[in-house]
Tab-separated table of C-alpha atoms in Angstrom:
chain	number	residue	atom	x	y	z
K	1	UNK	CA	-24.620	-43.469	-31.002
K	2	UNK	CA	-26.484	-40.789	-29.745
K	3	UNK	CA	-25.459	-41.586	-26.057
K	4	UNK	CA	-21.800	-41.334	-27.121
K	5	UNK	CA	-21.955	-38.369	-28.765
K	6	UNK	CA	-23.797	-36.648	-25.465
K	7	UNK	CA	-21.258	-38.056	-23.799
K	8	UNK	CA	-18.474	-36.616	-25.515
K	9	UNK	CA	-20.231	-33.503	-25.363
K	10	UNK	CA	-20.597	-33.439	-21.720
K	11	UNK	CA	-16.952	-33.811	-21.299
K	12	UNK	CA	-16.097	-30.702	-23.428
K	13	UNK	CA	-15.225	-28.017	-20.792
K	14	UNK	CA	-17.353	-24.772	-20.537
K	15	UNK	CA	-15.766	-21.605	-21.102
K	16	UNK	CA	-16.452	-19.239	-18.596
K	17	UNK	CA	-17.683	-16.257	-19.336
K	18	UNK	CA	-15.845	-13.381	-18.734
K	19	UNK	CA	-17.605	-11.856	-15.713
K	20	UNK	CA	-17.441	-14.984	-13.502
K	21	UNK	CA	-13.461	-15.359	-14.385
K	22	UNK	CA	-11.381	-15.237	-11.150
K	23	UNK	CA	-8.652	-13.896	-13.263
K	24	UNK	CA	-7.716	-11.257	-16.066
K	25	UNK	CA	-6.484	-12.356	-19.299
K	26	UNK	CA	-5.932	-9.283	-21.144
K	27	UNK	CA	-2.469	-8.057	-22.321
K	28	UNK	CA	-1.902	-5.534	-19.792
K	29	UNK	CA	1.556	-5.701	-18.874
K	30	UNK	CA	2.406	-7.185	-15.712
K	31	UNK	CA	2.436	-4.771	-12.773
K	32	UNK	CA	6.606	-4.059	-11.958
K	33	UNK	CA	7.198	-1.266	-9.348
K	34	UNK	CA	8.870	2.022	-11.317
K	35	UNK	CA	12.440	1.864	-9.761
K	36	UNK	CA	12.758	-1.817	-10.437
K	37	UNK	CA	11.916	-1.205	-13.964
K	38	UNK	CA	14.181	1.777	-14.204
K	39	UNK	CA	17.152	-0.457	-12.690
K	40	UNK	CA	16.672	-3.253	-14.846
K	41	UNK	CA	16.295	-1.103	-18.227
K	42	UNK	CA	18.761	1.979	-17.668
K	43	UNK	CA	20.906	1.848	-14.362
K	44	UNK	CA	22.015	-1.717	-14.344
K	45	UNK	CA	23.765	-1.316	-18.026
K	46	UNK	CA	25.117	1.978	-17.286
K	47	UNK	CA	26.739	0.718	-13.973
K	48	UNK	CA	28.037	-2.300	-16.167
K	49	UNK	CA	29.499	0.300	-18.412
K	50	UNK	CA	30.989	2.888	-15.940
K	51	UNK	CA	32.418	0.100	-13.582
K	52	UNK	CA	34.295	-1.530	-16.245
K	53	UNK	CA	38.268	-1.715	-15.761
K	54	UNK	CA	40.356	-3.775	-17.814
K	55	UNK	CA	41.346	-6.967	-15.479
K	56	UNK	CA	44.705	-6.439	-15.496
K	57	UNK	CA	44.397	-2.673	-14.017
K	58	UNK	CA	41.978	-4.022	-11.782
K	59	UNK	CA	44.296	-6.210	-10.294
K	60	UNK	CA	46.928	-3.856	-10.430
K	61	UNK	CA	44.698	-1.278	-8.400
K	62	UNK	CA	43.777	-4.072	-5.712
K	63	UNK	CA	47.587	-4.619	-5.145
K	64	UNK	CA	47.847	-1.119	-4.491
K	65	UNK	CA	45.113	-0.853	-2.302
K	66	UNK	CA	46.134	-4.022	-0.528
K	67	UNK	CA	49.328	-2.689	0.256
K	68	UNK	CA	48.116	0.519	1.503
K	69	UNK	CA	45.757	-1.311	4.085
K	70	UNK	CA	48.855	-3.485	5.237
K	71	UNK	CA	50.850	-0.484	5.629
K	72	UNK	CA	48.030	0.829	7.934
K	73	UNK	CA	47.772	-2.358	9.884
K	74	UNK	CA	51.262	-2.508	10.552
K	75	UNK	CA	51.923	1.061	11.196
K	76	UNK	CA	54.036	1.739	14.310
K	77	UNK	CA	52.228	4.074	16.762
K	78	UNK	CA	53.975	6.806	18.878
K	79	UNK	CA	53.276	4.621	22.347
K	80	UNK	CA	54.043	0.788	22.993
K	81	UNK	CA	50.666	-0.984	22.946
K	82	UNK	CA	49.091	-1.119	26.439
K	83	UNK	CA	48.706	-5.016	27.220
K	84	UNK	CA	45.748	-3.932	30.021
K	85	UNK	CA	43.529	-2.928	27.260
K	86	UNK	CA	42.183	-5.881	25.290
K	87	UNK	CA	40.475	-5.141	22.282
K	88	UNK	CA	37.677	-6.961	21.923
K	89	UNK	CA	36.989	-6.307	18.156
K	90	UNK	CA	39.727	-6.486	15.539
K	91	UNK	CA	38.982	-4.773	12.509
K	92	UNK	CA	37.832	-7.492	10.013
K	93	UNK	CA	39.619	-7.774	6.746
K	94	UNK	CA	37.634	-6.283	3.969
K	95	UNK	CA	36.514	-8.874	0.960
K	96	UNK	CA	38.579	-8.133	-1.900
K	97	UNK	CA	36.431	-6.138	-4.906
K	98	UNK	CA	35.409	-8.762	-7.744
K	99	UNK	CA	36.126	-7.454	-11.322
K	100	UNK	CA	33.392	-5.678	-13.175
K	101	UNK	CA	31.934	-8.246	-15.202
K	102	UNK	CA	28.677	-8.020	-17.612
K	103	UNK	CA	26.484	-9.545	-15.173
K	104	UNK	CA	27.831	-8.478	-11.666
K	105	UNK	CA	26.494	-4.864	-11.614
K	106	UNK	CA	25.444	-4.333	-7.762
K	107	UNK	CA	21.500	-4.034	-7.319
K	108	UNK	CA	19.466	-3.682	-3.641
K	109	UNK	CA	19.193	-6.705	-2.179
K	110	UNK	CA	16.596	-5.816	0.576
K	111	UNK	CA	15.960	-3.178	2.954
K	112	UNK	CA	15.046	-3.254	6.806
K	113	UNK	CA	12.976	-0.427	8.488
K	114	UNK	CA	13.815	-0.565	12.273
K	115	UNK	CA	12.164	1.601	15.045
K	116	UNK	CA	13.727	1.505	18.452
K	117	UNK	CA	11.250	2.111	21.269
K	118	UNK	CA	12.597	3.408	24.578
K	119	UNK	CA	8.925	4.170	25.980
K	120	UNK	CA	8.595	0.207	25.476
K	121	UNK	CA	10.738	-0.040	28.868
K	122	UNK	CA	7.755	1.745	30.783
K	123	UNK	CA	4.880	0.575	29.020
K	124	UNK	CA	4.793	-2.130	26.926
K	125	UNK	CA	1.710	-1.349	24.884
K	126	UNK	CA	3.720	1.572	22.862
K	127	UNK	CA	5.527	-1.034	21.148
K	128	UNK	CA	2.043	-1.925	19.406
K	129	UNK	CA	2.654	1.958	18.170
K	130	UNK	CA	5.708	1.123	16.273
K	131	UNK	CA	4.607	-2.592	15.039
K	132	UNK	CA	1.527	-0.396	13.585
K	133	UNK	CA	3.657	2.264	12.184
K	134	UNK	CA	5.599	-0.368	10.373
K	135	UNK	CA	2.513	-2.024	8.827
K	136	UNK	CA	1.366	1.271	7.824
K	137	UNK	CA	4.428	2.537	6.356
K	138	UNK	CA	5.928	-0.364	4.468
K	139	UNK	CA	2.814	-2.801	4.136
K	140	UNK	CA	4.598	-5.793	6.056
K	141	UNK	CA	4.002	-6.938	9.409
K	142	UNK	CA	6.985	-5.973	11.703
K	143	UNK	CA	8.738	-8.290	13.850
K	144	UNK	CA	9.427	-7.399	17.465
K	145	UNK	CA	12.727	-7.463	18.573
K	146	UNK	CA	13.999	-8.596	22.169
K	147	UNK	CA	16.706	-7.053	24.044
K	148	UNK	CA	20.211	-9.191	23.758
K	149	UNK	CA	22.190	-7.916	26.547
K	150	UNK	CA	21.348	-6.096	30.050
K	151	UNK	CA	21.535	-2.727	30.365
K	152	UNK	CA	21.193	-1.517	33.604
K	153	UNK	CA	21.199	2.336	33.256
K	154	UNK	CA	18.030	2.114	30.907
K	155	UNK	CA	16.271	-0.552	33.175
K	156	UNK	CA	16.732	-3.170	30.384
K	157	UNK	CA	16.801	-6.866	31.053
K	158	UNK	CA	17.921	-9.196	28.494
K	159	UNK	CA	14.880	-10.679	26.871
K	160	UNK	CA	12.399	-7.645	27.062
K	161	UNK	CA	10.945	-6.488	24.104
K	162	UNK	CA	12.480	-3.190	22.878
K	163	UNK	CA	11.877	-2.585	19.171
K	164	UNK	CA	10.364	-3.700	16.022
K	165	UNK	CA	11.771	-4.162	12.700
K	166	UNK	CA	10.637	-5.138	8.966
K	167	UNK	CA	12.418	-6.434	6.303
K	168	UNK	CA	11.419	-6.023	2.700
K	169	UNK	CA	12.889	-7.885	-0.478
K	170	UNK	CA	11.139	-7.504	-3.933
K	171	UNK	CA	8.432	-5.477	-5.043
K	172	UNK	CA	7.755	-4.127	-1.742
K	173	UNK	CA	11.507	-3.214	-1.238
K	174	UNK	CA	11.192	-0.936	-4.323
K	175	UNK	CA	8.128	0.696	-3.399
K	176	UNK	CA	9.137	1.532	-0.086
K	177	UNK	CA	12.444	3.144	-1.576
K	178	UNK	CA	10.198	5.134	-4.204
K	179	UNK	CA	8.045	6.491	-1.765
K	180	UNK	CA	11.007	7.728	0.092
K	181	UNK	CA	12.373	9.229	-2.335
K	182	UNK	CA	9.768	10.845	-3.909
K	183	UNK	CA	7.605	11.874	-1.154
K	184	UNK	CA	9.425	11.572	2.222
K	185	UNK	CA	12.567	13.068	1.579
K	186	UNK	CA	11.572	16.013	-0.441
K	187	UNK	CA	8.982	17.088	2.171
K	188	UNK	CA	11.851	16.762	5.082
K	189	UNK	CA	13.051	20.122	6.240
K	190	UNK	CA	16.103	21.396	5.077
K	191	UNK	CA	17.251	17.547	3.859
K	192	UNK	CA	19.283	18.089	0.582
K	193	UNK	CA	20.702	14.572	0.205
K	194	UNK	CA	23.025	12.168	1.565
K	195	UNK	CA	26.629	12.783	2.244
K	196	UNK	CA	29.614	11.826	0.297
K	197	UNK	CA	31.042	9.578	2.958
K	198	UNK	CA	27.838	7.741	3.144
K	199	UNK	CA	27.718	3.984	3.582
K	200	UNK	CA	29.284	1.466	5.635
K	201	UNK	CA	32.109	0.273	3.420
K	202	UNK	CA	30.734	-2.932	2.705
K	203	UNK	CA	27.672	-2.117	0.617
K	204	UNK	CA	25.061	-0.920	3.223
K	205	UNK	CA	23.800	2.487	3.699
K	206	UNK	CA	21.496	3.455	6.688
K	207	UNK	CA	19.484	6.758	7.075
K	208	UNK	CA	18.239	7.992	10.232
K	209	UNK	CA	14.854	9.699	10.561
K	210	UNK	CA	13.457	11.128	13.513
K	211	UNK	CA	9.677	11.094	14.696
K	212	UNK	CA	8.704	14.052	12.136
K	213	UNK	CA	9.612	12.404	8.994
K	214	UNK	CA	7.219	8.785	9.904
K	215	UNK	CA	4.090	11.440	9.272
K	216	UNK	CA	5.160	12.373	6.017
K	217	UNK	CA	4.160	8.713	4.613
K	218	UNK	CA	1.080	9.132	2.835
K	219	UNK	CA	-0.456	6.096	4.362
K	220	UNK	CA	0.534	7.798	7.936
K	221	UNK	CA	-1.051	11.001	7.363
K	222	UNK	CA	-4.675	9.179	7.308
K	223	UNK	CA	-4.038	7.383	10.521
K	224	UNK	CA	-1.554	9.733	12.433
K	225	UNK	CA	-4.375	10.978	15.125
K	226	UNK	CA	-4.872	7.036	15.827
K	227	UNK	CA	-1.194	6.423	17.166
K	228	UNK	CA	-0.782	7.256	20.814
K	229	UNK	CA	2.995	7.228	20.070
K	230	UNK	CA	5.203	8.710	17.079
K	231	UNK	CA	8.222	7.272	17.035
K	232	UNK	CA	11.393	7.963	14.698
K	233	UNK	CA	12.562	5.135	12.341
K	234	UNK	CA	15.816	4.010	10.271
K	235	UNK	CA	16.307	2.646	6.928
K	236	UNK	CA	19.187	0.204	5.966
K	237	UNK	CA	19.701	-0.283	2.500
K	238	UNK	CA	21.363	-3.686	1.710
K	239	UNK	CA	23.310	-3.450	-1.688
K	240	UNK	CA	25.541	-6.347	-3.213
K	241	UNK	CA	28.085	-3.354	-3.977
K	242	UNK	CA	31.271	-4.253	-2.330
K	243	UNK	CA	32.554	-0.406	-1.730
K	244	UNK	CA	31.018	2.647	-0.727
K	245	UNK	CA	31.729	4.398	-4.254
K	246	UNK	CA	29.904	1.943	-6.385
K	247	UNK	CA	26.809	1.677	-3.773
K	248	UNK	CA	26.852	5.543	-3.752
K	249	UNK	CA	26.573	5.176	-7.830
K	250	UNK	CA	23.870	2.656	-7.629
K	251	UNK	CA	21.709	4.737	-5.301
K	252	UNK	CA	22.142	8.022	-7.088
K	253	UNK	CA	21.058	6.067	-10.341
K	254	UNK	CA	17.804	4.993	-8.245
K	255	UNK	CA	17.088	8.468	-7.789
K	256	UNK	CA	18.458	9.069	-3.808
K	257	UNK	CA	20.149	12.691	-3.927
K	258	UNK	CA	23.580	12.948	-3.050
K	259	UNK	CA	25.488	16.494	-1.784
K	260	UNK	CA	28.176	17.025	-3.884
K	261	UNK	CA	31.767	17.415	-2.434
K	262	UNK	CA	33.829	20.327	-3.068
K	263	UNK	CA	36.956	18.377	-3.437
K	264	UNK	CA	38.727	18.613	-6.626
K	265	UNK	CA	37.780	15.818	-9.278
K	266	UNK	CA	41.142	13.691	-8.672
K	267	UNK	CA	44.187	14.535	-6.818
K	268	UNK	CA	46.304	11.604	-8.221
K	269	UNK	CA	46.321	12.217	-11.972
K	270	UNK	CA	45.868	15.484	-13.816
K	271	UNK	CA	45.779	15.190	-17.745
Y	1	UNK	CA	-15.740	-7.859	9.439
Y	2	UNK	CA	-15.888	-8.782	12.562
Y	3	UNK	CA	-18.263	-6.078	13.726
Y	4	UNK	CA	-21.810	-6.905	13.926
Y	5	UNK	CA	-23.287	-3.532	13.837
Y	6	UNK	CA	-25.304	-3.847	10.447
Y	7	UNK	CA	-25.371	-0.165	9.351
Y	8	UNK	CA	-21.828	0.711	10.296
Y	9	UNK	CA	-20.990	-2.722	8.959
Y	10	UNK	CA	-22.770	-2.342	5.514
Y	11	UNK	CA	-21.181	0.625	3.567
Y	12	UNK	CA	-17.711	-0.370	4.490
Y	13	UNK	CA	-18.235	-3.987	3.456
Y	14	UNK	CA	-19.294	-2.865	-0.209
Y	15	UNK	CA	-15.666	-0.355	-0.548
Y	16	UNK	CA	-13.776	-3.062	0.660
Y	17	UNK	CA	-15.290	-5.593	-1.864
Y	18	UNK	CA	-14.503	-2.911	-4.421
Y	19	UNK	CA	-11.284	-2.532	-3.570
Y	20	UNK	CA	-10.468	-6.056	-3.358
Y	21	UNK	CA	-12.170	-6.815	-6.373
Y	22	UNK	CA	-10.348	-4.063	-8.109
Y	23	UNK	CA	-6.586	-4.290	-6.491
Y	24	UNK	CA	-5.904	-7.619	-5.335
Y	25	UNK	CA	-3.753	-8.020	-8.047
Y	26	UNK	CA	-1.882	-5.164	-6.663
Y	27	UNK	CA	0.131	-4.888	-3.592
Y	28	UNK	CA	-2.765	-4.204	-1.220
Y	29	UNK	CA	-1.384	-3.733	2.109
Y	30	UNK	CA	-2.742	-4.327	5.661
Y	31	UNK	CA	-2.668	-0.620	6.002
Y	32	UNK	CA	-5.950	0.118	3.700
Y	33	UNK	CA	-7.634	-2.732	6.114
Y	34	UNK	CA	-6.434	-0.896	9.181
Y	35	UNK	CA	-8.058	2.438	7.675
Y	36	UNK	CA	-11.120	0.982	6.506
Y	37	UNK	CA	-11.695	-0.712	10.059
Y	38	UNK	CA	-10.584	2.215	11.921
Y	39	UNK	CA	-13.340	4.198	10.307
Y	40	UNK	CA	-15.525	1.805	11.766
Y	41	UNK	CA	-14.356	1.805	14.648
Y	42	UNK	CA	-13.875	5.690	15.188
Y	43	UNK	CA	-17.499	5.646	14.197
Y	44	UNK	CA	-18.516	3.565	17.123
Y	45	UNK	CA	-16.452	4.929	19.567
Y	46	UNK	CA	-17.456	8.563	18.855
Y	47	UNK	CA	-14.098	9.582	17.878
Y	48	UNK	CA	-13.201	11.471	14.657
Y	49	UNK	CA	-11.422	9.265	11.942
Y	50	UNK	CA	-9.306	11.830	10.679
Y	51	UNK	CA	-8.829	15.467	10.129
Y	52	UNK	CA	-9.285	17.296	6.895
Y	53	UNK	CA	-6.473	16.731	4.574
Y	54	UNK	CA	-5.346	20.420	4.465
Y	55	UNK	CA	-2.108	21.874	3.629
Y	56	UNK	CA	0.413	20.788	6.226
Y	57	UNK	CA	2.221	23.522	7.569
Y	58	UNK	CA	3.796	21.572	10.424
Y	59	UNK	CA	5.129	18.413	8.772
Y	60	UNK	CA	4.535	15.822	11.195
Y	61	UNK	CA	2.931	17.268	14.034
Y	62	UNK	CA	-0.884	16.097	14.147
Y	63	UNK	CA	-3.324	18.458	15.806
Y	64	UNK	CA	-4.659	16.300	18.247
Y	65	UNK	CA	-8.673	16.227	18.755
Y	66	UNK	CA	-10.519	16.698	21.879
Y	67	UNK	CA	-11.161	12.961	22.322
Y	68	UNK	CA	-7.933	12.183	21.626
Y	69	UNK	CA	-6.438	14.450	24.006
Y	70	UNK	CA	-8.782	13.648	26.554
Y	71	UNK	CA	-7.762	9.805	26.186
Y	72	UNK	CA	-4.083	10.529	26.223
Y	73	UNK	CA	-4.553	12.591	29.483
Y	74	UNK	CA	-6.450	9.554	31.211
Y	75	UNK	CA	-3.704	7.302	30.149
Y	76	UNK	CA	-1.259	9.792	31.396
Y	77	UNK	CA	-2.956	10.192	34.511
Y	78	UNK	CA	-3.382	6.567	35.123
Y	79	UNK	CA	0.294	5.976	34.629
Y	80	UNK	CA	0.940	8.249	37.348
Y	81	UNK	CA	-0.876	6.320	39.708
Y	82	UNK	CA	-1.426	2.460	38.744
Y	83	UNK	CA	0.823	0.384	37.224
Y	84	UNK	CA	1.618	1.172	33.515
Y	85	UNK	CA	0.478	-2.092	31.874
Y	86	UNK	CA	-2.910	-1.371	33.205
Y	87	UNK	CA	-3.542	1.728	31.887
Y	88	UNK	CA	-4.152	1.257	28.156
Y	89	UNK	CA	-4.848	3.918	25.619
Y	90	UNK	CA	-7.988	2.747	23.764
Y	91	UNK	CA	-6.482	3.387	20.675
Y	92	UNK	CA	-4.237	0.607	21.723
Y	93	UNK	CA	-7.247	-1.787	22.000
Y	94	UNK	CA	-8.011	-0.975	18.403
Y	95	UNK	CA	-4.564	-1.731	17.463
Y	96	UNK	CA	-4.443	-5.072	19.061
Y	97	UNK	CA	-7.921	-6.440	17.470
Y	98	UNK	CA	-6.421	-5.341	14.334
Y	99	UNK	CA	-3.137	-6.836	14.303
Y	100	UNK	CA	-3.887	-10.051	16.413
Y	101	UNK	CA	-7.177	-10.822	16.550
Y	102	UNK	CA	-8.600	-10.524	12.314
Y	103	UNK	CA	-8.826	-13.968	10.499
Y	104	UNK	CA	-6.515	-13.951	7.708
Y	105	UNK	CA	-7.717	-13.285	4.039
Y	106	UNK	CA	-8.013	-16.681	2.397
Y	107	UNK	CA	-6.974	-17.069	-1.164
Y	108	UNK	CA	-9.860	-17.635	-3.673
Y	109	UNK	CA	-10.729	-21.418	-4.575
Y	110	UNK	CA	-10.467	-21.987	-8.145
Y	111	UNK	CA	-12.074	-24.668	-10.148
Y	112	UNK	CA	-9.817	-27.418	-12.085
Y	113	UNK	CA	-10.376	-25.493	-15.568
Y	114	UNK	CA	-9.674	-21.776	-14.216
Y	115	UNK	CA	-6.498	-23.258	-11.876
Y	116	UNK	CA	-5.142	-24.742	-15.391
Y	117	UNK	CA	-6.021	-21.133	-17.171
Y	118	UNK	CA	-4.313	-19.345	-14.336
Y	119	UNK	CA	-1.315	-21.886	-14.235
Y	120	UNK	CA	-0.769	-21.016	-18.298
Y	121	UNK	CA	-1.323	-17.401	-17.896
Y	122	UNK	CA	1.502	-17.723	-15.135
Y	123	UNK	CA	3.605	-20.076	-17.634
Y	124	UNK	CA	3.267	-17.517	-20.438
Y	125	UNK	CA	4.204	-14.513	-18.011
Y	126	UNK	CA	7.474	-16.269	-17.080
Y	127	UNK	CA	8.188	-17.052	-20.839
Y	128	UNK	CA	7.828	-13.405	-21.636
Y	129	UNK	CA	10.068	-12.209	-18.787
Y	130	UNK	CA	12.379	-14.795	-19.609
Y	131	UNK	CA	12.553	-13.335	-23.229
Y	132	UNK	CA	12.915	-10.077	-21.914
Y	133	UNK	CA	15.516	-10.554	-19.497
Y	134	UNK	CA	17.648	-12.447	-22.360
Y	135	UNK	CA	17.182	-9.709	-24.517
Y	136	UNK	CA	18.698	-7.484	-22.286
Y	137	UNK	CA	21.481	-9.861	-20.979
Y	138	UNK	CA	22.575	-9.712	-24.723
Y	139	UNK	CA	22.520	-5.971	-25.304
Y	140	UNK	CA	24.363	-5.864	-21.645
Y	141	UNK	CA	27.118	-8.508	-22.840
Y	142	UNK	CA	27.376	-6.793	-25.956
Y	143	UNK	CA	28.132	-3.023	-24.310
Y	144	UNK	CA	30.663	-4.701	-22.091
Y	145	UNK	CA	32.577	-6.428	-25.242
Y	146	UNK	CA	32.268	-2.952	-26.610
Y	147	UNK	CA	34.214	-1.299	-23.464
Y	148	UNK	CA	36.802	-4.140	-23.743
Y	149	UNK	CA	37.508	-3.439	-27.583
Y	150	UNK	CA	37.374	0.218	-26.399
Y	151	UNK	CA	39.942	0.152	-23.647
Y	152	UNK	CA	42.478	-2.058	-25.884
Y	153	UNK	CA	42.116	0.213	-28.733
Y	154	UNK	CA	43.203	3.229	-26.327
Y	155	UNK	CA	45.829	1.383	-24.735
Y	156	UNK	CA	47.458	0.678	-28.238
Y	157	UNK	CA	46.591	4.625	-29.202
Y	158	UNK	CA	47.809	6.261	-26.307
Y	159	UNK	CA	49.284	5.358	-23.208
Y	160	UNK	CA	48.936	8.602	-21.413
Y	161	UNK	CA	45.162	8.844	-22.220
Y	162	UNK	CA	44.745	5.304	-21.388
Y	163	UNK	CA	45.920	5.450	-17.666
Y	164	UNK	CA	43.442	8.494	-17.370
Y	165	UNK	CA	40.599	6.530	-18.323
Y	166	UNK	CA	41.627	3.753	-15.781
Y	167	UNK	CA	41.397	6.300	-13.025
Y	168	UNK	CA	37.957	6.182	-10.662
Y	169	UNK	CA	37.203	8.987	-8.902
Y	170	UNK	CA	35.227	8.291	-5.511
Y	171	UNK	CA	32.256	10.763	-5.706
Y	172	UNK	CA	30.821	9.932	-9.066
Y	173	UNK	CA	27.383	9.909	-8.946
Y	174	UNK	CA	24.424	9.814	-11.455
Y	175	UNK	CA	23.508	13.443	-12.083
Y	176	UNK	CA	20.177	14.463	-10.170
Y	177	UNK	CA	18.773	15.298	-13.477
Y	178	UNK	CA	18.148	11.962	-14.370
Y	179	UNK	CA	15.105	11.266	-13.178
Y	180	UNK	CA	13.190	7.995	-12.475
Y	181	UNK	CA	10.690	7.879	-15.789
Y	182	UNK	CA	6.945	8.231	-15.035
Y	183	UNK	CA	3.516	7.338	-17.066
Y	184	UNK	CA	3.292	11.223	-17.376
Y	185	UNK	CA	5.556	14.212	-17.328
Y	186	UNK	CA	6.072	15.996	-14.740
Y	187	UNK	CA	4.213	19.272	-13.803
Y	188	UNK	CA	7.695	21.144	-13.407
Y	189	UNK	CA	9.456	19.825	-16.659
Y	190	UNK	CA	12.958	21.831	-16.028
Y	191	UNK	CA	14.479	23.034	-12.783
Y	192	UNK	CA	16.221	25.972	-14.181
Y	193	UNK	CA	17.895	27.356	-10.973
Y	194	UNK	CA	19.251	24.312	-10.066
């Protein structure tokens, strides 16, 4: 009998003391980046409301847009087309804009930070500066990019490592964007915002920075002197917006400043 | 830490443990390790770690220290004569060591009981997030339905105003005054000059 009780007692798991735990069980809310919280609490609902259009009206507008694009494609130019000039790239037809529903508001999908290092042509070690810089500002290990084509004017051969990039998603992406908006952009000289024609038409926005901007990151300020080569970088923000205006609306909601246009509100309609 | 120099390794290790202990659940980046290791490397090599952080008048232009200027000069001189891949800034050696030669961090090994607790906590966290997400989704659907009803009512009430409501301007952005919330208010609550 005592043996059985003793055996039962021995199988009861011992509660580990708080000091020796490998985790915290307190009721503190889980960490979420500030911009992510703001997007989910405020911006997403606002975008759903602002982008709402009755489905019939949306279809009509799409038809008008399609007709306009067709007219542009079929436009008769002044001179006949030159058969000698082969146009390698034909402008791709942009995918149609889906109607704004309750669940398809645009969001920021990913950010790519890219450093092009032409000095790496002469000295391969300079690419280390680019990789380390990416690691310092984004917190992510950068990836080396090798040249895809030859370029004799710059003594570039196919396969030479020439650039570095870091792709960010999720929490890291929001944190990088937060640093950019709150710390780097305000410190830049004579920068007041993105232009109103920013965007590639498919929901991607690119910001280019020169070497003076990389030193403005708080992490970079500390180790600035340890970099033999200070480079500029470019930031490509990928969103799920299908056109520029909705992408701009999304980014302005997250805090990116825009220079306001001087054009009148709407030229097509007046109350 | 790879370095065997005891006196330099000691305090930095403690700092690192403290950092690791308090902030492991945060997004700890390699930049902290770089920073801490560079402190030690700089001590060993006799190069000053960093300048005192004064107010920056020239944004982005670092003032070269005597040692780094000397190193850069040596590197440049060597590159003129010798092949470029041989002349390497000593700082690149440090970078190579940091990026490619340090051992990756291992995840802590949990006991069976602790693992179960950990998984339970993760599961509970997921449930909380799911509930919050569903609540927001319901709110969003209600708002969408309200917009639909409003547009239908407007269409019946006034055709002209309905057409005006369907016009979308391409230059609409959120106002700059709509700042992203912070835990504490900003030092400048309202910019009256904007």
